[in-house]
mmCIF file of N, CA and C in Angstrom:
data_model
loop_
_atom_site.group_PDB
_atom_site.id
_atom_site.type_symbol
_atom_site.label_atom_id
_atom_site.label_comp_id
_atom_site.label_asym_id
_atom_site.label_seq_id
_atom_site.Cartn_x
_atom_site.Cartn_y
_atom_site.Cartn_z
ATOM 1 N N PRO G 1172 -15.541 3.009 26.054
ATOM 2 C CA PRO G 1172 -16.025 3.938 27.089
ATOM 3 C C PRO G 1172 -14.866 4.443 27.972
ATOM 4 N N LEU G 1173 -14.971 5.686 28.389
ATOM 5 C CA LEU G 1173 -13.909 6.279 29.214
ATOM 6 C C LEU G 1173 -13.695 5.534 30.516
ATOM 7 N N LEU G 1174 -14.748 5.033 31.103
ATOM 8 C CA LEU G 1174 -14.596 4.321 32.379
ATOM 9 C C LEU G 1174 -13.746 3.066 32.210
ATOM 10 N N VAL G 1175 -13.911 2.375 31.113
ATOM 11 C CA VAL G 1175 -13.101 1.185 30.847
ATOM 12 C C VAL G 1175 -11.646 1.585 30.614
ATOM 13 N N LYS G 1176 -11.441 2.663 29.874
ATOM 14 C CA LYS G 1176 -10.082 3.152 29.634
ATOM 15 C C LYS G 1176 -9.427 3.569 30.953
ATOM 16 N N ALA G 1177 -10.198 4.223 31.814
ATOM 17 C CA ALA G 1177 -9.663 4.645 33.111
ATOM 18 C C ALA G 1177 -9.277 3.436 33.960
ATOM 19 N N ALA G 1178 -10.116 2.415 33.951
ATOM 20 C CA ALA G 1178 -9.815 1.208 34.729
ATOM 21 C C ALA G 1178 -8.570 0.511 34.184
ATOM 22 N N ALA G 1179 -8.436 0.457 32.864
ATOM 23 C CA ALA G 1179 -7.254 -0.168 32.268
ATOM 24 C C ALA G 1179 -5.997 0.629 32.606
ATOM 25 N N ALA G 1180 -6.086 1.950 32.527
ATOM 26 C CA ALA G 1180 -4.943 2.797 32.868
ATOM 27 C C ALA G 1180 -4.579 2.647 34.336
ATOM 28 N N THR G 1181 -5.583 2.528 35.192
ATOM 29 C CA THR G 1181 -5.341 2.338 36.619
ATOM 30 C C THR G 1181 -4.598 1.026 36.858
ATOM 31 N N ALA G 1182 -4.995 -0.017 36.155
ATOM 32 C CA ALA G 1182 -4.309 -1.308 36.288
ATOM 33 C C ALA G 1182 -2.846 -1.177 35.870
ATOM 34 N N LEU G 1183 -2.582 -0.439 34.792
ATOM 35 C CA LEU G 1183 -1.201 -0.225 34.356
ATOM 36 C C LEU G 1183 -0.400 0.538 35.414
ATOM 37 N N ILE G 1184 -1.009 1.546 36.009
ATOM 38 C CA ILE G 1184 -0.334 2.314 37.062
ATOM 39 C C ILE G 1184 -0.009 1.401 38.243
ATOM 40 N N ARG G 1185 -0.971 0.577 38.624
ATOM 41 C CA ARG G 1185 -0.776 -0.323 39.771
ATOM 42 C C ARG G 1185 0.386 -1.297 39.571
ATOM 43 N N ILE G 1186 0.605 -1.732 38.335
ATOM 44 C CA ILE G 1186 1.702 -2.679 38.095
ATOM 45 C C ILE G 1186 3.000 -1.965 37.709
ATOM 46 N N GLY G 1187 2.964 -0.640 37.702
ATOM 47 C CA GLY G 1187 4.178 0.125 37.438
ATOM 48 C C GLY G 1187 4.508 0.308 35.967
ATOM 49 N N ASP G 1188 3.554 0.067 35.091
ATOM 50 C CA ASP G 1188 3.778 0.249 33.659
ATOM 51 C C ASP G 1188 3.769 1.745 33.337
ATOM 52 N N PRO G 1189 4.810 2.272 32.721
ATOM 53 C CA PRO G 1189 4.894 3.708 32.450
ATOM 54 C C PRO G 1189 3.805 4.223 31.507
ATOM 55 N N ARG G 1190 3.172 3.360 30.739
ATOM 56 C CA ARG G 1190 2.091 3.803 29.844
ATOM 57 C C ARG G 1190 0.839 4.185 30.615
ATOM 58 N N GLY G 1191 0.713 3.699 31.834
ATOM 59 C CA GLY G 1191 -0.495 3.936 32.612
ATOM 60 C C GLY G 1191 -0.786 5.391 32.866
ATOM 61 N N ASP G 1192 0.229 6.148 33.242
ATOM 62 C CA ASP G 1192 0.001 7.552 33.590
ATOM 63 C C ASP G 1192 -0.497 8.354 32.392
ATOM 64 N N ALA G 1193 0.077 8.157 31.236
ATOM 65 C CA ALA G 1193 -0.351 8.907 30.051
ATOM 66 C C ALA G 1193 -1.805 8.599 29.701
ATOM 67 N N HIS G 1194 -2.168 7.334 29.749
ATOM 68 C CA HIS G 1194 -3.555 6.950 29.450
ATOM 69 C C HIS G 1194 -4.509 7.467 30.521
ATOM 70 N N PHE G 1195 -4.093 7.363 31.776
ATOM 71 C CA PHE G 1195 -4.937 7.842 32.878
ATOM 72 C C PHE G 1195 -5.157 9.347 32.765
ATOM 73 N N ARG G 1196 -4.093 10.084 32.514
ATOM 74 C CA ARG G 1196 -4.198 11.545 32.396
ATOM 75 C C ARG G 1196 -5.117 11.925 31.229
ATOM 76 N N ALA G 1197 -5.037 11.197 30.136
ATOM 77 C CA ALA G 1197 -5.899 11.483 28.983
ATOM 78 C C ALA G 1197 -7.378 11.328 29.344
ATOM 79 N N VAL G 1198 -7.697 10.309 30.115
ATOM 80 C CA VAL G 1198 -9.087 10.112 30.538
ATOM 81 C C VAL G 1198 -9.480 11.181 31.552
ATOM 82 N N PHE G 1199 -8.616 11.455 32.503
ATOM 83 C CA PHE G 1199 -8.895 12.444 33.546
ATOM 84 C C PHE G 1199 -9.150 13.826 32.940
ATOM 85 N N GLU G 1200 -8.414 14.170 31.896
ATOM 86 C CA GLU G 1200 -8.529 15.494 31.276
ATOM 87 C C GLU G 1200 -9.480 15.517 30.081
ATOM 88 N N ALA G 1201 -10.132 14.417 29.787
ATOM 89 C CA ALA G 1201 -11.030 14.342 28.636
ATOM 90 C C ALA G 1201 -12.181 15.335 28.765
ATOM 91 N N PHE G 1202 -12.681 15.773 27.629
ATOM 92 C CA PHE G 1202 -13.810 16.695 27.615
ATOM 93 C C PHE G 1202 -15.037 16.060 28.267
ATOM 94 N N ARG G 1203 -15.294 14.801 27.933
ATOM 95 C CA ARG G 1203 -16.409 14.095 28.563
ATOM 96 C C ARG G 1203 -16.053 13.804 30.011
ATOM 97 N N ASN G 1204 -17.040 13.836 30.870
ATOM 98 C CA ASN G 1204 -16.750 13.691 32.304
ATOM 99 C C ASN G 1204 -17.284 12.406 32.917
ATOM 100 N N ASP G 1205 -17.661 11.426 32.095
ATOM 101 C CA ASP G 1205 -18.306 10.234 32.646
ATOM 102 C C ASP G 1205 -17.380 9.351 33.479
ATOM 103 N N ALA G 1206 -16.084 9.584 33.464
ATOM 104 C CA ALA G 1206 -15.161 8.802 34.298
ATOM 105 C C ALA G 1206 -14.405 9.678 35.286
ATOM 106 N N ARG G 1207 -14.767 10.951 35.368
ATOM 107 C CA ARG G 1207 -13.984 11.877 36.174
ATOM 108 C C ARG G 1207 -14.023 11.540 37.658
ATOM 109 N N THR G 1208 -15.177 11.216 38.208
ATOM 110 C CA THR G 1208 -15.246 10.867 39.632
ATOM 111 C C THR G 1208 -14.403 9.630 39.912
ATOM 112 N N TYR G 1209 -14.473 8.644 39.044
ATOM 113 C CA TYR G 1209 -13.645 7.442 39.209
ATOM 114 C C TYR G 1209 -12.167 7.837 39.246
ATOM 115 N N CYS G 1210 -11.746 8.676 38.317
ATOM 116 C CA CYS G 1210 -10.339 9.107 38.269
ATOM 117 C C CYS G 1210 -9.937 9.832 39.553
ATOM 118 N N VAL G 1211 -10.798 10.706 40.028
ATOM 119 C CA VAL G 1211 -10.505 11.433 41.273
ATOM 120 C C VAL G 1211 -10.355 10.445 42.427
ATOM 121 N N GLU G 1212 -11.220 9.452 42.495
ATOM 122 C CA GLU G 1212 -11.125 8.461 43.570
ATOM 123 C C GLU G 1212 -9.834 7.645 43.465
ATOM 124 N N VAL G 1213 -9.429 7.293 42.253
ATOM 125 C CA VAL G 1213 -8.174 6.552 42.056
ATOM 126 C C VAL G 1213 -6.986 7.408 42.475
ATOM 127 N N ILE G 1214 -7.019 8.676 42.123
ATOM 128 C CA ILE G 1214 -5.934 9.595 42.504
ATOM 129 C C ILE G 1214 -5.789 9.613 44.019
ATOM 130 N N GLY G 1215 -6.911 9.646 44.725
ATOM 131 C CA GLY G 1215 -6.857 9.630 46.187
ATOM 132 C C GLY G 1215 -6.405 8.295 46.736
ATOM 133 N N GLU G 1216 -6.944 7.229 46.191
ATOM 134 C CA GLU G 1216 -6.598 5.888 46.673
ATOM 135 C C GLU G 1216 -5.110 5.589 46.496
ATOM 136 N N LEU G 1217 -4.576 5.936 45.330
ATOM 137 C CA LEU G 1217 -3.166 5.655 45.036
ATOM 138 C C LEU G 1217 -2.244 6.799 45.467
ATOM 139 N N ARG G 1218 -2.859 7.867 45.981
ATOM 140 C CA ARG G 1218 -2.130 9.051 46.439
ATOM 141 C C ARG G 1218 -1.152 9.546 45.363
ATOM 142 N N LEU G 1219 -1.723 9.830 44.200
ATOM 143 C CA LEU G 1219 -0.952 10.292 43.052
ATOM 144 C C LEU G 1219 -0.760 11.799 43.164
ATOM 145 N N ALA G 1220 0.273 12.201 43.861
ATOM 146 C CA ALA G 1220 0.513 13.612 44.179
ATOM 147 C C ALA G 1220 0.704 14.482 42.942
ATOM 148 N N ALA G 1221 1.069 13.908 41.820
ATOM 149 C CA ALA G 1221 1.257 14.681 40.594
ATOM 150 C C ALA G 1221 -0.048 15.348 40.139
ATOM 151 N N TYR G 1222 -1.161 14.862 40.616
ATOM 152 C CA TYR G 1222 -2.461 15.414 40.228
ATOM 153 C C TYR G 1222 -3.000 16.425 41.250
ATOM 154 N N ALA G 1223 -2.256 16.727 42.284
ATOM 155 C CA ALA G 1223 -2.749 17.582 43.367
ATOM 156 C C ALA G 1223 -3.242 18.937 42.874
ATOM 157 N N GLU G 1224 -2.479 19.578 42.028
ATOM 158 C CA GLU G 1224 -2.880 20.907 41.543
ATOM 159 C C GLU G 1224 -4.200 20.831 40.772
ATOM 160 N N SER G 1225 -4.360 19.814 39.963
ATOM 161 C CA SER G 1225 -5.608 19.644 39.206
ATOM 162 C C SER G 1225 -6.790 19.417 40.142
ATOM 163 N N ILE G 1226 -6.576 18.647 41.200
ATOM 164 C CA ILE G 1226 -7.661 18.381 42.157
ATOM 165 C C ILE G 1226 -8.027 19.658 42.910
ATOM 166 N N VAL G 1227 -7.046 20.444 43.297
ATOM 167 C CA VAL G 1227 -7.327 21.709 43.987
ATOM 168 C C VAL G 1227 -8.170 22.615 43.089
ATOM 169 N N LYS G 1228 -7.855 22.663 41.812
ATOM 170 C CA LYS G 1228 -8.630 23.487 40.880
ATOM 171 C C LYS G 1228 -10.075 23.019 40.781
ATOM 172 N N MET G 1229 -10.310 21.755 41.059
ATOM 173 C CA MET G 1229 -11.655 21.199 40.956
ATOM 174 C C MET G 1229 -12.551 21.586 42.133
ATOM 175 N N ILE G 1230 -11.983 22.174 43.173
ATOM 176 C CA ILE G 1230 -12.801 22.568 44.319
ATOM 177 C C ILE G 1230 -13.918 23.498 43.871
ATOM 178 N N ASP G 1231 -13.581 24.517 43.104
ATOM 179 C CA ASP G 1231 -14.583 25.486 42.675
ATOM 180 C C ASP G 1231 -15.180 25.168 41.307
ATOM 181 N N ARG G 1232 -14.515 24.302 40.561
ATOM 182 C CA ARG G 1232 -15.028 23.887 39.250
ATOM 183 C C ARG G 1232 -14.815 22.381 39.105
ATOM 184 N N PRO G 1233 -15.754 21.584 39.607
ATOM 185 C CA PRO G 1233 -15.561 20.135 39.682
ATOM 186 C C PRO G 1233 -15.518 19.399 38.342
ATOM 187 N N ARG G 1234 -15.933 20.034 37.261
ATOM 188 C CA ARG G 1234 -15.858 19.416 35.938
ATOM 189 C C ARG G 1234 -16.519 18.042 35.889
ATOM 190 N N GLY G 1235 -17.614 17.886 36.617
ATOM 191 C CA GLY G 1235 -18.373 16.646 36.588
ATOM 192 C C GLY G 1235 -18.035 15.655 37.679
ATOM 193 N N ALA G 1236 -16.999 15.913 38.447
ATOM 194 C CA ALA G 1236 -16.638 15.005 39.546
ATOM 195 C C ALA G 1236 -17.495 15.306 40.767
ATOM 196 N N GLU G 1237 -17.765 14.280 41.520
ATOM 197 C CA GLU G 1237 -18.530 14.451 42.755
ATOM 198 C C GLU G 1237 -17.714 15.257 43.763
ATOM 199 N N PRO G 1238 -18.294 16.309 44.349
ATOM 200 C CA PRO G 1238 -17.564 17.114 45.334
ATOM 201 C C PRO G 1238 -17.007 16.292 46.489
ATOM 202 N N ALA G 1239 -17.736 15.289 46.953
ATOM 203 C CA ALA G 1239 -17.246 14.463 48.065
ATOM 204 C C ALA G 1239 -15.966 13.733 47.683
ATOM 205 N N ALA G 1240 -15.889 13.261 46.444
ATOM 206 C CA ALA G 1240 -14.672 12.576 45.984
ATOM 207 C C ALA G 1240 -13.493 13.539 45.947
ATOM 208 N N ILE G 1241 -13.743 14.764 45.542
ATOM 209 C CA ILE G 1241 -12.686 15.778 45.490
ATOM 210 C C ILE G 1241 -12.153 16.050 46.894
ATOM 211 N N VAL G 1242 -13.046 16.240 47.845
ATOM 212 C CA VAL G 1242 -12.643 16.536 49.221
ATOM 213 C C VAL G 1242 -11.856 15.364 49.810
ATOM 214 N N LYS G 1243 -12.345 14.161 49.630
ATOM 215 C CA LYS G 1243 -11.645 12.982 50.171
ATOM 216 C C LYS G 1243 -10.267 12.811 49.535
ATOM 217 N N THR G 1244 -10.178 13.062 48.253
ATOM 218 C CA THR G 1244 -8.892 12.940 47.571
ATOM 219 C C THR G 1244 -7.914 13.991 48.063
ATOM 220 N N LEU G 1245 -8.375 15.210 48.253
ATOM 221 C CA LEU G 1245 -7.481 16.241 48.802
ATOM 222 C C LEU G 1245 -6.987 15.851 50.185
ATOM 223 N N ALA G 1246 -7.856 15.301 50.990
ATOM 224 C CA ALA G 1246 -7.443 14.858 52.330
ATOM 225 C C ALA G 1246 -6.360 13.797 52.232
ATOM 226 N N ARG G 1247 -6.541 12.858 51.316
ATOM 227 C CA ARG G 1247 -5.550 11.790 51.156
ATOM 228 C C ARG G 1247 -4.234 12.313 50.594
ATOM 229 N N LEU G 1248 -4.307 13.253 49.681
ATOM 230 C CA LEU G 1248 -3.087 13.790 49.075
ATOM 231 C C LEU G 1248 -2.355 14.770 49.984
ATOM 232 N N SER G 1249 -3.027 15.280 50.986
ATOM 233 C CA SER G 1249 -2.432 16.326 51.827
ATOM 234 C C SER G 1249 -1.171 15.866 52.559
ATOM 235 N N SER G 1250 -1.010 14.562 52.734
ATOM 236 C CA SER G 1250 0.205 14.065 53.385
ATOM 237 C C SER G 1250 1.375 13.971 52.411
ATOM 238 N N ARG G 1251 1.106 14.090 51.125
ATOM 239 C CA ARG G 1251 2.159 13.951 50.108
ATOM 240 C C ARG G 1251 2.385 15.191 49.270
ATOM 241 N N SER G 1252 1.531 16.198 49.413
ATOM 242 C CA SER G 1252 1.621 17.367 48.554
ATOM 243 C C SER G 1252 1.271 18.630 49.327
ATOM 244 N N ASP G 1253 2.165 19.605 49.264
ATOM 245 C CA ASP G 1253 1.892 20.891 49.910
ATOM 246 C C ASP G 1253 0.697 21.583 49.259
ATOM 247 N N VAL G 1254 0.584 21.461 47.952
ATOM 248 C CA VAL G 1254 -0.537 22.073 47.234
ATOM 249 C C VAL G 1254 -1.856 21.486 47.726
ATOM 250 N N ALA G 1255 -1.911 20.175 47.847
ATOM 251 C CA ALA G 1255 -3.131 19.522 48.330
ATOM 252 C C ALA G 1255 -3.410 19.890 49.785
ATOM 253 N N ARG G 1256 -2.366 19.938 50.604
ATOM 254 C CA ARG G 1256 -2.556 20.298 52.013
ATOM 255 C C ARG G 1256 -3.121 21.711 52.125
ATOM 256 N N GLN G 1257 -2.582 22.645 51.353
ATOM 257 C CA GLN G 1257 -3.081 24.018 51.392
ATOM 258 C C GLN G 1257 -4.530 24.087 50.902
ATOM 259 N N GLY G 1258 -4.826 23.320 49.851
ATOM 260 C CA GLY G 1258 -6.202 23.287 49.353
ATOM 261 C C GLY G 1258 -7.161 22.702 50.373
ATOM 262 N N PHE G 1259 -6.737 21.629 51.035
ATOM 263 C CA PHE G 1259 -7.595 21.012 52.044
ATOM 264 C C PHE G 1259 -7.753 21.928 53.255
ATOM 265 N N ASP G 1260 -6.665 22.576 53.667
ATOM 266 C CA ASP G 1260 -6.760 23.523 54.784
ATOM 267 C C ASP G 1260 -7.713 24.666 54.462
ATOM 268 N N ALA G 1261 -7.694 25.124 53.210
ATOM 269 C CA ALA G 1261 -8.622 26.181 52.792
ATOM 270 C C ALA G 1261 -10.065 25.684 52.863
ATOM 271 N N LEU G 1262 -10.271 24.428 52.515
ATOM 272 C CA LEU G 1262 -11.614 23.856 52.625
ATOM 273 C C LEU G 1262 -12.082 23.810 54.073
ATOM 274 N N LEU G 1263 -11.174 23.460 54.971
ATOM 275 C CA LEU G 1263 -11.537 23.374 56.388
ATOM 276 C C LEU G 1263 -12.028 24.710 56.930
ATOM 277 N N ALA G 1264 -11.545 25.801 56.358
ATOM 278 C CA ALA G 1264 -11.918 27.137 56.824
ATOM 279 C C ALA G 1264 -13.245 27.618 56.230
ATOM 280 N N ARG G 1265 -13.741 26.937 55.230
ATOM 281 C CA ARG G 1265 -14.976 27.373 54.575
ATOM 282 C C ARG G 1265 -16.192 27.051 55.432
ATOM 283 N N THR G 1266 -17.244 27.844 55.241
ATOM 284 C CA THR G 1266 -18.474 27.644 56.013
ATOM 285 C C THR G 1266 -19.588 27.020 55.176
ATOM 286 N N ASP G 1267 -19.270 26.597 53.971
ATOM 287 C CA ASP G 1267 -20.277 26.005 53.102
ATOM 288 C C ASP G 1267 -20.298 24.481 53.235
ATOM 289 N N VAL G 1268 -20.995 23.836 52.352
ATOM 290 C CA VAL G 1268 -21.132 22.382 52.388
ATOM 291 C C VAL G 1268 -19.781 21.695 52.225
ATOM 292 N N LEU G 1269 -18.938 22.214 51.337
ATOM 293 C CA LEU G 1269 -17.616 21.609 51.144
ATOM 294 C C LEU G 1269 -16.771 21.707 52.409
ATOM 295 N N GLY G 1270 -16.881 22.822 53.116
ATOM 296 C CA GLY G 1270 -16.158 22.971 54.378
ATOM 297 C C GLY G 1270 -16.636 21.967 55.413
ATOM 298 N N SER G 1271 -17.935 21.781 55.495
ATOM 299 C CA SER G 1271 -18.494 20.793 56.427
ATOM 300 C C SER G 1271 -18.020 19.390 56.082
ATOM 301 N N LEU G 1272 -18.021 19.093 54.801
ATOM 302 C CA LEU G 1272 -17.565 17.775 54.362
ATOM 303 C C LEU G 1272 -16.084 17.585 54.681
ATOM 304 N N ALA G 1273 -15.275 18.617 54.473
ATOM 305 C CA ALA G 1273 -13.840 18.524 54.776
ATOM 306 C C ALA G 1273 -13.622 18.263 56.266
ATOM 307 N N ARG G 1274 -14.376 18.945 57.103
ATOM 308 C CA ARG G 1274 -14.222 18.724 58.546
ATOM 309 C C ARG G 1274 -14.663 17.315 58.935
ATOM 310 N N GLU G 1275 -15.669 16.809 58.251
ATOM 311 C CA GLU G 1275 -16.141 15.445 58.517
ATOM 312 C C GLU G 1275 -15.101 14.415 58.063
ATOM 313 N N VAL G 1276 -14.481 14.657 56.934
ATOM 314 C CA VAL G 1276 -13.519 13.726 56.346
ATOM 315 C C VAL G 1276 -12.176 13.761 57.070
ATOM 316 N N ARG G 1277 -11.841 14.882 57.660
ATOM 317 C CA ARG G 1277 -10.506 15.110 58.250
ATOM 318 C C ARG G 1277 -9.996 13.940 59.079
ATOM 319 N N GLY G 1278 -10.781 13.383 59.937
ATOM 320 C CA GLY G 1278 -10.296 12.322 60.824
ATOM 321 C C GLY G 1278 -10.542 10.909 60.319
ATOM 322 N N THR G 1279 -11.123 10.777 59.132
ATOM 323 C CA THR G 1279 -11.495 9.439 58.668
ATOM 324 C C THR G 1279 -10.567 8.861 57.612
ATOM 325 N N ILE G 1280 -9.588 9.636 57.145
ATOM 326 C CA ILE G 1280 -8.697 9.166 56.086
ATOM 327 C C ILE G 1280 -7.548 8.382 56.711
ATOM 328 N N PRO G 1281 -7.385 7.117 56.309
ATOM 329 C CA PRO G 1281 -6.283 6.329 56.862
ATOM 330 C C PRO G 1281 -4.928 6.818 56.350
ATOM 331 N N PRO G 1282 -3.867 6.590 57.112
ATOM 332 C CA PRO G 1282 -2.538 7.002 56.654
ATOM 333 C C PRO G 1282 -2.107 6.191 55.443
ATOM 334 N N PRO G 1283 -1.164 6.724 54.663
ATOM 335 C CA PRO G 1283 -0.692 5.993 53.490
ATOM 336 C C PRO G 1283 -0.112 4.629 53.856
ATOM 337 N N ALA G 1284 -0.362 3.654 53.011
ATOM 338 C CA ALA G 1284 0.186 2.312 53.229
ATOM 339 C C ALA G 1284 1.656 2.295 52.863
ATOM 340 N N GLY G 1285 2.410 1.474 53.547
ATOM 341 C CA GLY G 1285 3.810 1.292 53.186
ATOM 342 C C GLY G 1285 4.673 2.182 53.911
#
């Protein structure tokens, strides 16, 4: 299952194994979307700035990921990526549900550890 593969890839990333990113990216970009929200949450938790552009693209086309996870991940990545910051700032200006969620999330994201 993709979720198991995503969890295994996440463990590899956490321990610094270079194989982790390739496996994680394969799951994140897979046609099936059953692990996509998990991947988006991991990207935000680990602040994987290399995925910022992909997350920004998911704002209007979530590809099966939960919109709330996308917004929270953009907020977390905004301190490490100009692309993510611009995407999150654009969300803050919106008047739809995603804009409301971005404004709600804005003050609740803790700063990066370390």
